[in-house]
XYZ file of C-alpha atoms in Angstrom:
580
model
C -21.046 -15.446 11.226
C -18.727 -18.172 12.619
C -18.543 -21.803 11.610
C -16.740 -24.432 13.919
C -13.773 -26.153 12.461
C -13.121 -29.887 12.456
C -11.017 -29.837 15.463
C -7.419 -30.662 16.240
C -5.679 -32.910 13.685
C -2.698 -35.088 14.272
C 0.509 -34.642 12.165
C -0.013 -38.093 10.566
C -3.297 -36.741 9.134
C -1.673 -33.582 7.763
C -1.607 -33.911 3.838
C 1.973 -33.608 2.669
C 3.393 -33.535 -0.839
C 5.692 -36.378 -1.918
C 9.119 -36.306 -0.357
C 7.964 -33.952 2.481
C 8.244 -35.472 5.846
C 7.298 -33.254 8.795
C 8.892 -34.065 12.117
C 6.944 -34.436 15.394
C 9.899 -32.828 17.183
C 9.362 -29.501 15.548
C 8.639 -26.672 17.998
C 5.557 -25.470 16.105
C 4.083 -28.981 16.162
C 4.753 -29.320 19.929
C 3.428 -25.805 20.463
C 0.201 -26.675 18.684
C -0.189 -29.612 20.943
C -0.028 -27.493 24.057
C -2.861 -25.198 23.155
C -6.522 -26.105 23.926
C -7.889 -25.062 20.580
C -11.504 -26.511 21.067
C -11.984 -24.767 24.364
C -10.695 -21.506 23.058
C -12.820 -21.772 19.950
C -15.948 -21.947 21.966
C -15.103 -18.531 23.532
C -14.111 -17.060 20.268
C -17.340 -18.169 18.571
C -19.338 -16.348 21.248
C -18.035 -13.093 19.740
C -20.007 -13.551 16.576
C -23.682 -12.942 17.512
C -24.903 -12.578 13.928
C -25.825 -15.783 12.169
C -25.765 -14.248 8.687
C -23.153 -12.834 6.428
C -19.712 -14.057 5.374
C -18.121 -16.813 7.304
C -15.273 -15.612 9.549
C -11.749 -17.112 9.486
C -11.421 -19.956 12.008
C -9.959 -19.349 15.390
C -6.887 -21.426 14.900
C -5.886 -19.371 11.857
C -6.528 -15.983 13.486
C -4.956 -16.826 16.851
C -2.049 -18.771 15.200
C -1.293 -15.852 12.857
C -1.114 -13.419 15.899
C 1.143 -15.844 17.785
C 3.450 -16.131 14.856
C 3.633 -12.480 14.356
C 4.467 -11.844 18.064
C 7.035 -14.599 17.993
C 8.917 -13.273 14.995
C 7.969 -9.567 14.795
C 6.741 -9.925 11.135
C 4.582 -7.298 9.449
C 1.049 -8.200 8.462
C 2.133 -8.953 4.856
C 5.134 -11.009 5.893
C 3.108 -13.006 8.385
C 0.692 -14.060 5.594
C 3.612 -14.918 3.354
C 5.340 -17.058 5.916
C 2.191 -19.064 6.607
C 1.829 -19.636 2.867
C 5.405 -20.955 2.540
C 5.998 -22.885 5.751
C 4.227 -26.203 6.242
C 4.959 -26.265 10.004
C 3.243 -22.965 10.324
C 0.290 -24.135 8.216
C -0.111 -27.145 10.588
C 0.021 -24.750 13.539
C -2.727 -22.701 11.970
C -4.975 -25.676 11.409
C -4.523 -26.405 7.746
C -5.697 -29.848 6.675
C -2.646 -30.113 4.360
C 0.159 -28.145 2.792
C -1.140 -25.559 0.405
C 1.073 -22.782 -1.116
C -1.168 -21.833 -4.043
C -2.573 -18.635 -2.352
C -2.324 -16.520 0.692
C -4.203 -17.890 3.772
C -5.966 -14.457 4.081
C -5.700 -10.816 3.058
C -2.926 -9.095 5.146
C -5.443 -6.394 6.158
C -7.527 -8.969 8.106
C -4.710 -9.057 10.772
C -6.209 -5.750 12.051
C -9.584 -7.436 12.554
C -7.891 -10.295 14.286
C -6.296 -7.982 16.711
C -9.533 -6.117 17.332
C -11.535 -9.363 17.977
C -8.860 -10.792 20.303
C -9.113 -8.101 22.899
C -6.923 -8.099 26.072
C -9.885 -9.637 28.043
C -10.280 -12.467 25.500
C -6.462 -13.066 25.439
C -6.506 -13.074 29.215
C -9.145 -15.894 29.228
C -7.090 -17.866 26.642
C -4.012 -17.386 28.775
C -5.740 -18.815 31.734
C -6.821 -21.782 29.682
C -3.308 -22.484 28.457
C -1.860 -22.021 31.958
C -4.421 -24.248 33.576
C -3.807 -27.183 31.086
C -0.044 -26.742 31.449
C -0.341 -26.813 35.291
C -2.422 -30.010 35.112
C 0.268 -31.697 32.922
C 2.905 -30.543 35.499
C 0.889 -31.994 38.375
C 0.697 -35.342 36.605
C 4.389 -35.354 35.733
C 5.199 -34.484 39.356
C 3.001 -37.324 40.659
C 4.763 -39.784 38.217
C 8.181 -38.588 39.489
C 7.273 -38.612 43.216
C 5.656 -41.976 43.415
C 8.426 -43.216 45.656
C 8.593 -40.016 47.702
C 6.820 -40.135 51.059
C 7.145 -36.402 51.717
C 4.138 -34.055 51.272
C 4.982 -30.755 49.739
C 1.388 -29.541 49.704
C 0.419 -26.441 51.824
C -1.652 -26.901 54.869
C -5.416 -26.491 54.699
C -6.750 -23.147 55.424
C -3.311 -21.357 55.156
C -1.774 -19.051 52.720
C 0.852 -20.454 50.298
C 2.721 -19.519 47.088
C 4.682 -16.499 45.977
C 3.419 -13.642 43.674
C 5.931 -11.381 42.138
C 4.540 -8.081 40.797
C 5.985 -5.102 38.917
C 5.171 -2.516 36.316
C 6.733 -1.330 33.148
C 5.976 0.687 30.031
C 5.590 -0.777 26.571
C 6.793 2.122 24.280
C 4.858 2.932 21.139
C 6.422 3.550 17.743
C 6.222 7.318 17.663
C 8.631 10.121 16.994
C 10.030 11.655 20.177
C 7.553 14.512 20.749
C 8.858 18.040 20.639
C 6.579 20.992 20.733
C 7.823 22.603 17.521
C 7.692 19.374 15.409
C 4.292 18.448 16.915
C 2.906 21.897 15.877
C 4.431 21.643 12.461
C 2.845 18.143 11.948
C -0.547 19.642 13.095
C -0.101 22.499 10.721
C 0.608 20.239 7.764
C -2.457 18.138 8.559
C -4.641 21.254 8.781
C -3.349 22.406 5.359
C -4.405 18.957 3.884
C -7.897 19.348 5.489
C -8.221 22.768 3.953
C -7.327 21.492 0.555
C -10.039 18.877 0.779
C -12.699 21.432 1.834
C -11.735 23.985 -0.933
C -13.657 23.988 -4.181
C -12.095 25.961 -7.107
C -15.677 27.062 -7.936
C -15.772 28.957 -4.592
C -13.029 31.383 -5.710
C -9.467 31.848 -4.478
C -8.187 29.549 -1.776
C -7.465 31.248 1.569
C -3.802 32.168 2.004
C -2.009 29.783 4.564
C 1.716 30.868 4.108
C 2.670 27.139 3.967
C 6.033 27.817 2.297
C 7.000 30.413 4.893
C 5.943 28.223 7.751
C 7.957 25.288 6.334
C 11.024 27.610 5.884
C 10.767 28.730 9.578
C 10.475 25.223 10.766
C 13.467 24.071 8.862
C 15.404 27.149 10.060
C 14.852 26.036 13.654
C 15.477 22.257 13.195
C 18.756 22.768 11.313
C 20.338 24.623 14.161
C 22.513 22.351 16.287
C 21.881 24.164 19.553
C 18.358 25.392 20.434
C 18.291 28.067 23.121
C 15.096 28.675 25.110
C 14.585 31.885 23.259
C 14.800 30.223 19.865
C 12.437 27.428 20.853
C 9.746 29.886 22.280
C 9.929 31.971 19.042
C 9.605 28.841 16.820
C 6.586 27.678 18.872
C 5.011 31.156 18.585
C 5.462 31.112 14.748
C 3.904 27.629 14.420
C 0.964 28.502 16.699
C 0.187 31.639 14.524
C 0.344 29.628 11.284
C -1.842 26.880 12.809
C -4.417 29.375 14.021
C -4.660 30.927 10.594
C -5.341 27.473 9.075
C -7.983 26.628 11.660
C -9.751 29.960 11.015
C -9.849 29.173 7.251
C -11.293 25.691 7.900
C -13.947 27.109 10.159
C -14.925 29.469 7.453
C -15.354 26.508 5.034
C -17.353 24.529 7.557
C -19.624 27.551 8.163
C -20.553 27.444 4.433
C -22.181 24.020 4.982
C -19.225 21.724 3.813
C -18.432 18.647 5.730
C -15.470 16.321 6.265
C -15.368 12.572 6.285
C -15.556 10.961 9.779
C -11.873 10.115 9.884
C -10.796 13.633 8.771
C -13.292 15.135 11.223
C -11.665 13.225 14.017
C -8.246 14.464 12.846
C -9.576 18.042 12.949
C -10.599 17.579 16.518
C -7.126 16.281 17.376
C -5.479 19.347 15.783
C -7.709 21.671 17.767
C -6.764 19.857 20.962
C -3.100 20.146 20.114
C -3.467 23.838 19.488
C -5.297 24.540 22.747
C -2.726 22.553 24.774
C 0.333 24.193 23.176
C -1.302 27.674 23.421
C -1.939 27.081 27.098
C 1.627 26.079 27.772
C 2.967 28.913 25.623
C 0.882 31.584 27.376
C 1.587 30.231 30.921
C 5.217 29.384 30.299
C 4.827 25.810 31.520
C 5.672 22.359 30.021
C 2.827 20.254 31.443
C -0.829 20.036 30.821
C -3.452 17.416 31.660
C -3.877 14.599 28.994
C -1.145 15.998 26.909
C -1.097 14.818 23.310
C 2.303 13.692 22.023
C 1.280 12.210 18.650
C -1.221 13.530 16.080
C -1.810 9.996 14.636
C -1.900 8.206 18.023
C -3.741 10.463 20.281
C -4.208 7.876 23.067
C -0.469 7.732 23.826
C 0.657 9.683 27.021
C 4.014 10.458 28.562
C 4.804 7.895 31.289
C 7.405 9.143 33.769
C 9.416 6.130 34.858
C 12.628 7.734 36.207
C 14.836 5.215 34.679
C 18.404 5.937 33.794
C 18.679 7.025 30.168
C 14.799 7.039 29.754
C 13.152 9.241 32.411
C 10.057 9.451 30.342
C 8.600 6.833 27.943
C 5.668 7.152 25.611
C 3.311 4.120 25.504
C 1.085 2.049 27.669
C 1.826 1.339 31.321
C 1.129 -2.210 32.463
C 1.343 -4.461 35.600
C 2.129 -8.108 35.466
C 2.239 -10.834 38.028
C 4.416 -13.990 37.963
C 3.326 -17.095 39.901
C 5.366 -20.201 39.637
C 6.863 -18.912 36.374
C 3.453 -18.190 34.829
C 2.971 -14.579 33.678
C -0.404 -12.678 33.876
C -1.262 -9.281 32.573
C -3.002 -7.569 35.583
C -3.496 -4.038 34.285
C -2.812 -2.054 31.107
C -3.550 1.638 30.618
C -2.332 4.412 28.385
C -2.749 6.928 31.212
C -0.228 7.235 34.037
C -1.200 5.649 37.290
C 0.314 4.545 40.550
C 0.901 0.784 40.374
C 0.668 0.450 44.159
C -3.090 0.926 43.906
C -3.519 -2.324 42.089
C -1.884 -4.602 44.674
C -5.215 -5.471 46.337
C -6.882 -6.421 43.077
C -3.904 -8.642 42.314
C -4.094 -10.443 45.543
C -7.919 -10.932 45.278
C -7.531 -12.407 41.763
C -4.786 -14.769 43.097
C -7.325 -15.861 45.747
C -10.086 -16.349 43.124
C -7.777 -18.558 41.166
C -6.114 -20.560 43.887
C -8.594 -20.523 46.684
C -6.229 -18.864 49.168
C -4.003 -15.730 49.411
C -0.204 -15.885 48.588
C 2.087 -16.311 51.612
C 4.252 -13.570 50.291
C 4.326 -10.811 47.681
C 7.609 -9.721 46.194
C 7.469 -6.140 44.956
C 9.306 -2.816 44.712
C 9.378 -0.269 47.469
C 6.644 1.779 45.779
C 4.181 -0.951 46.683
C 5.024 -0.643 50.407
C 2.548 2.107 51.455
C 0.432 2.089 54.504
C -2.731 0.919 52.820
C -0.991 -2.144 51.164
C 0.916 -3.025 54.395
C -2.196 -2.993 56.470
C -4.049 -5.071 53.843
C -1.287 -7.637 53.720
C -1.039 -7.897 57.496
C -4.791 -8.424 57.822
C -4.714 -11.383 55.357
C -1.412 -12.916 56.503
C 0.685 -11.870 53.577
C 4.271 -10.919 53.864
C 5.118 -7.977 51.699
C 8.834 -7.899 50.883
C 10.995 -4.832 51.555
C 12.075 -2.661 54.560
C 9.679 -1.138 56.971
C 8.378 2.399 56.508
C 10.110 5.337 58.166
C 13.241 5.389 60.244
C 14.601 2.154 61.530
C 13.692 1.465 65.167
C 16.328 1.458 67.789
C 17.808 -1.942 68.287
C 15.935 -3.405 65.220
C 17.729 -6.163 63.414
C 16.744 -6.915 59.867
C 17.027 -10.461 58.410
C 19.418 -9.528 55.602
C 19.529 -13.143 54.299
C 15.739 -13.110 53.849
C 15.935 -9.637 52.098
C 18.566 -11.033 49.711
C 16.591 -14.027 48.961
C 13.433 -11.947 48.317
C 15.414 -9.552 45.957
C 17.018 -12.430 44.074
C 13.675 -14.092 43.505
C 12.028 -10.814 42.554
C 14.380 -10.568 39.621
C 12.234 -13.236 37.899
C 9.765 -10.516 36.855
C 12.499 -8.455 35.394
C 13.493 -11.441 33.280
C 9.912 -11.642 32.105
C 9.949 -8.060 30.972
C 13.279 -8.490 29.271
C 12.209 -11.464 27.340
C 8.798 -9.921 26.445
C 10.444 -6.743 25.083
C 13.293 -8.581 23.223
C 11.342 -11.512 21.742
C 7.606 -11.030 22.048
C 6.963 -7.684 20.606
C 6.513 -5.601 23.856
C 9.772 -3.592 23.206
C 8.202 -1.479 20.466
C 4.478 -1.541 19.887
C 3.884 -0.732 16.111
C 0.105 -0.981 16.190
C -1.618 2.373 15.498
C -4.909 1.951 17.275
C -5.683 1.808 20.998
C -7.359 -1.621 20.820
C -4.719 -3.153 18.635
C -1.926 -1.773 20.680
C -3.547 -3.350 23.815
C -3.784 -6.573 21.861
C -0.072 -6.547 21.100
C 0.830 -6.269 24.809
C -1.612 -8.994 25.901
C -0.370 -11.242 23.087
C 3.291 -10.819 24.292
C 2.297 -12.119 27.700
C 0.536 -15.151 26.188
C 3.667 -15.969 24.058
C 5.805 -15.774 27.163
C 3.748 -18.596 28.723
C 3.910 -20.631 25.455
C 7.678 -20.308 25.600
C 7.664 -21.525 29.228
C 5.665 -24.545 28.195
C 8.071 -25.315 25.477
C 11.064 -25.096 27.919
C 9.109 -27.440 30.245
C 8.772 -29.993 27.446
C 12.473 -29.779 26.837
C 13.261 -30.281 30.540
C 11.020 -33.346 30.463
C 12.969 -34.750 27.536
C 16.181 -34.087 29.466
C 14.783 -35.976 32.456
C 13.925 -38.947 30.243
C 17.392 -38.846 28.801
C 18.888 -38.984 32.345
C 16.856 -42.022 33.189
C 17.896 -43.660 29.899
C 21.561 -42.727 30.546
C 21.409 -44.343 34.014
C 19.985 -47.598 32.642
C 22.324 -47.836 29.688
C 25.456 -46.685 31.708
C 26.143 -44.038 28.977
C 28.694 -41.332 29.356
C 28.140 -37.614 28.719
C 30.517 -35.443 26.846
C 30.761 -31.690 27.037
C 32.046 -29.759 23.993
C 33.458 -26.398 23.090
C 32.583 -25.382 19.557
C 34.613 -22.925 17.477
C 33.140 -21.181 14.388
C 35.731 -20.063 12.005
C 33.469 -17.757 10.006
C 30.010 -16.428 10.318
C 27.652 -18.915 8.646
C 24.061 -19.976 8.514
C 24.676 -23.502 9.912
C 21.725 -25.903 10.414
C 22.621 -28.100 13.381
C 19.427 -30.013 13.018
C 20.928 -31.947 10.124
C 23.881 -33.005 12.318
C 21.508 -33.998 15.083
C 19.414 -36.182 12.840
C 22.446 -37.728 11.171
C 24.495 -38.504 14.365
C 21.723 -38.598 17.021
C 23.821 -36.100 18.958
C 22.749 -33.208 21.071
C 25.407 -30.683 22.030
C 25.788 -28.553 25.065
C 28.611 -26.007 25.429
C 29.797 -22.766 23.934
C 29.917 -21.151 20.592
C 32.902 -19.050 19.779
C 31.795 -16.522 17.139
C 33.719 -13.822 15.371
C 33.199 -10.225 16.649
C 34.384 -6.766 15.773
C 34.817 -4.165 18.457
C 36.540 -0.742 17.809
C 37.839 -2.011 14.460
C 39.621 -4.991 16.153
C 38.543 -8.488 15.073
C 38.223 -11.100 17.797
C 36.108 -13.980 19.099
C 33.362 -14.046 21.563
C 32.036 -17.062 23.507
C 28.259 -17.590 23.462
C 26.746 -20.118 25.899
C 24.370 -22.739 24.514
C 21.505 -23.874 26.749
C 18.284 -25.755 26.143
C 16.355 -22.466 26.321
C 18.427 -21.013 23.358
C 18.079 -24.190 21.237
C 14.263 -24.573 21.131
C 14.360 -25.424 17.351
C 15.393 -28.950 18.132
C 19.154 -28.469 17.314
C 21.924 -29.440 19.673
C 22.067 -29.661 23.463
C 24.016 -32.597 24.935
C 26.037 -35.311 23.282
C 25.665 -38.893 24.437
C 28.100 -41.659 23.364
C 28.560 -45.204 24.294
C 30.779 -45.860 27.328
C 33.626 -47.506 25.247
C 33.302 -45.272 22.208
C 36.073 -42.817 21.502
C 35.633 -39.504 19.713
C 39.165 -38.842 18.359
C 39.716 -39.681 14.684
C 36.244 -41.097 14.228
C 33.863 -40.579 11.322
C 31.520 -38.693 13.753
C 34.161 -35.967 14.372
C 34.881 -35.733 10.577
C 31.207 -35.572 9.606
C 30.463 -32.843 12.134
C 33.107 -30.704 10.357
C 30.780 -29.345 7.816
C 31.159 -26.655 5.218
C 28.661 -24.154 3.923
C 28.341 -24.223 0.106
C 27.867 -20.422 -0.153
C 30.791 -19.636 2.153
C 33.515 -22.243 1.558
C 35.786 -20.783 4.382
C 33.030 -21.517 7.000
C 33.001 -24.603 9.111
C 32.575 -25.986 12.502
C 35.364 -27.701 14.473
C 35.158 -29.671 17.731
C 37.804 -28.944 20.299
C 38.676 -29.185 23.894
C 36.657 -32.361 24.484
C 35.846 -33.259 28.159
C 34.642 -36.679 28.676
C 33.242 -37.803 32.009
C 30.943 -40.383 33.502
C 27.340 -39.369 33.970
C 27.122 -39.255 37.825
C 29.962 -36.870 38.155
C 28.890 -34.584 35.199
C 27.819 -31.042 36.097
C 27.042 -28.149 33.763
C 29.299 -25.219 34.040
C-alpha cells in the first residue's frame, strides 16, 4: 500500500532547531530542486497494486536514500545513520523538519528499495530528470540569445545531433575465481547442508573426510608456484570429496527429508558447479557454457574485454549512450554479448526521443560491421571510423575529421571513469541479480544529477561575469600552498570574505620514501560543495597586508602546524583574464 506525500517543500518551511540555519546554496538543497519528485512519485505509486497492508516508505525517502548511497558509497547501515544525523540529507529525503531521534528506516529496507527501483523504473526517472533539465537549458539559452539573430536549430526533416556509444563491464565484488578454490567453497557448502539434513536419531553421520579435504586444499594454496600437474591433481581431489558429499545428501533426501528453499537453491548451484568442473576436468578444457564463477552469485559470468591488465572481468556488461552530455543506460546483461548488435536499437530509441536520427554516431571499430554500416547509410547517419577492408588505391582519408571524432568520443570514456570512481559502478557490492542491476542504473542517474549541478554552477559563473562587467571588478587568480594535511573547511572562508577561489592546491605527498609536494588543480567541478572557485575584489582594493589575507591564514585546532597561505598573487583586469 502506498500513500502520496504532501509534495515538495521549500527550505523556508523546513523545521529547524534554534541556532540552525540551513543554506540555500548547499548542493543537496539544489539537487533536490532539480528532481521532479511529484512526477516520479506517480510512477512509483503504480508499483503498489494492493490497497491493503502497511504503508510503504515515500518515494522521496526511498529514491533519496539510494542516491545518497550511490554518491558516497555508504553501506546500508551507514546510509541510514547519515540521514539521521545530517539535516541537509533529511531535507533531500523529504523530511518536514530536522529529526535525529530515530533512524529513518531499518537498514534492511534498502534491499527492498533496490528491488522496487528496477533499471526500467530508473530509466524512466532518468528521462524525466533529463527532460526537465533540457527544458531549463532551452529557457536559459533563449534568455542569453535574445540579441543573437543566428539560428542554430537543425533544418526540418534532416538528421542532427551526435550520439556517442560504448560498452564496459561493471565488476562484481567476488573473489577471483579459480577452479580449486571454487570447488573447495562448494564442498564446504555441501558439508553444511549435510549437517542440516542429518538427525542424530538416524544413527552415525556419513563420513565426509572434511579435515583431509581441508588439508589437501591448504597444501595446494600454500605453494608459491602451481604447476599444471599440481593444479589438476588438486582439482581431482576436490571433485572426489564433493562427489562423496553429494551422494550423502542424495541419500538423506531419499529418506523423505527436505531443505529450506534457499538451501535447496544452493544445492542446485553446487550440483551445477560439480557438473561443469567435472566436464572440464574430463575433457581437459577451461571453458564451458554459462560457467559459474561464484557460488553465492551464480548470475555472474566472465566477460572477456581484452583490456591491458584485465583481459577478463567478472560482472555485468553494459552499453551507454551520451547525447549532449546526458548519459543513458541502453543495455545491461550479465551474459557476454556483442555490443555491435545493439546499435540499431540505440539509434531507434534516439529517433523516438528526438523525432529524428542522429547525424553521426561516434563509436569503436567493433561497431563498424557491414550490417551497421548499411543501416547507417540507409538512414543518413555517419558512423565514425575507417572503412572496412584494405584501403582503396588513391583513397585519401580526412584525418582532421577522424581526429575530431576520436577526441569527441573520449566523452563516453570520461562518463565511464566518473561512474566507476564516484557513482558505485567500479565495484558492485550488491548480492542479487536485480539489486546489482539497480546499482548500475542508479550510477547512470547520479551521473546526470552531477551534470545538472555543474550546469547550475556554470550559470552562477555566467551571472558573476555579467555582474563583474557592470561593476568593473577585477579578477584575481591564486596559488594556494598547504603546509600540512588538514581537514580545512573553505566554506567558512567563503561566507566570511565572500570570496571564491580558483587556482591550485599544493598538498604534501610521499613517493618512494621521499617527501614532496604535489599540485592539485581546483575547478568548479571539484568544488561542488559551495567552497572556493574565483576571487573577486574591488578595482582599487589591494590584497597585500590586508585583513583579508590575514584572516584566510587559518589554523586547525587539532593540528596546530596546519594552515593555508596565499602566495604568487596574479591580479589582472577581467577582459584579459583567462584560466590556465
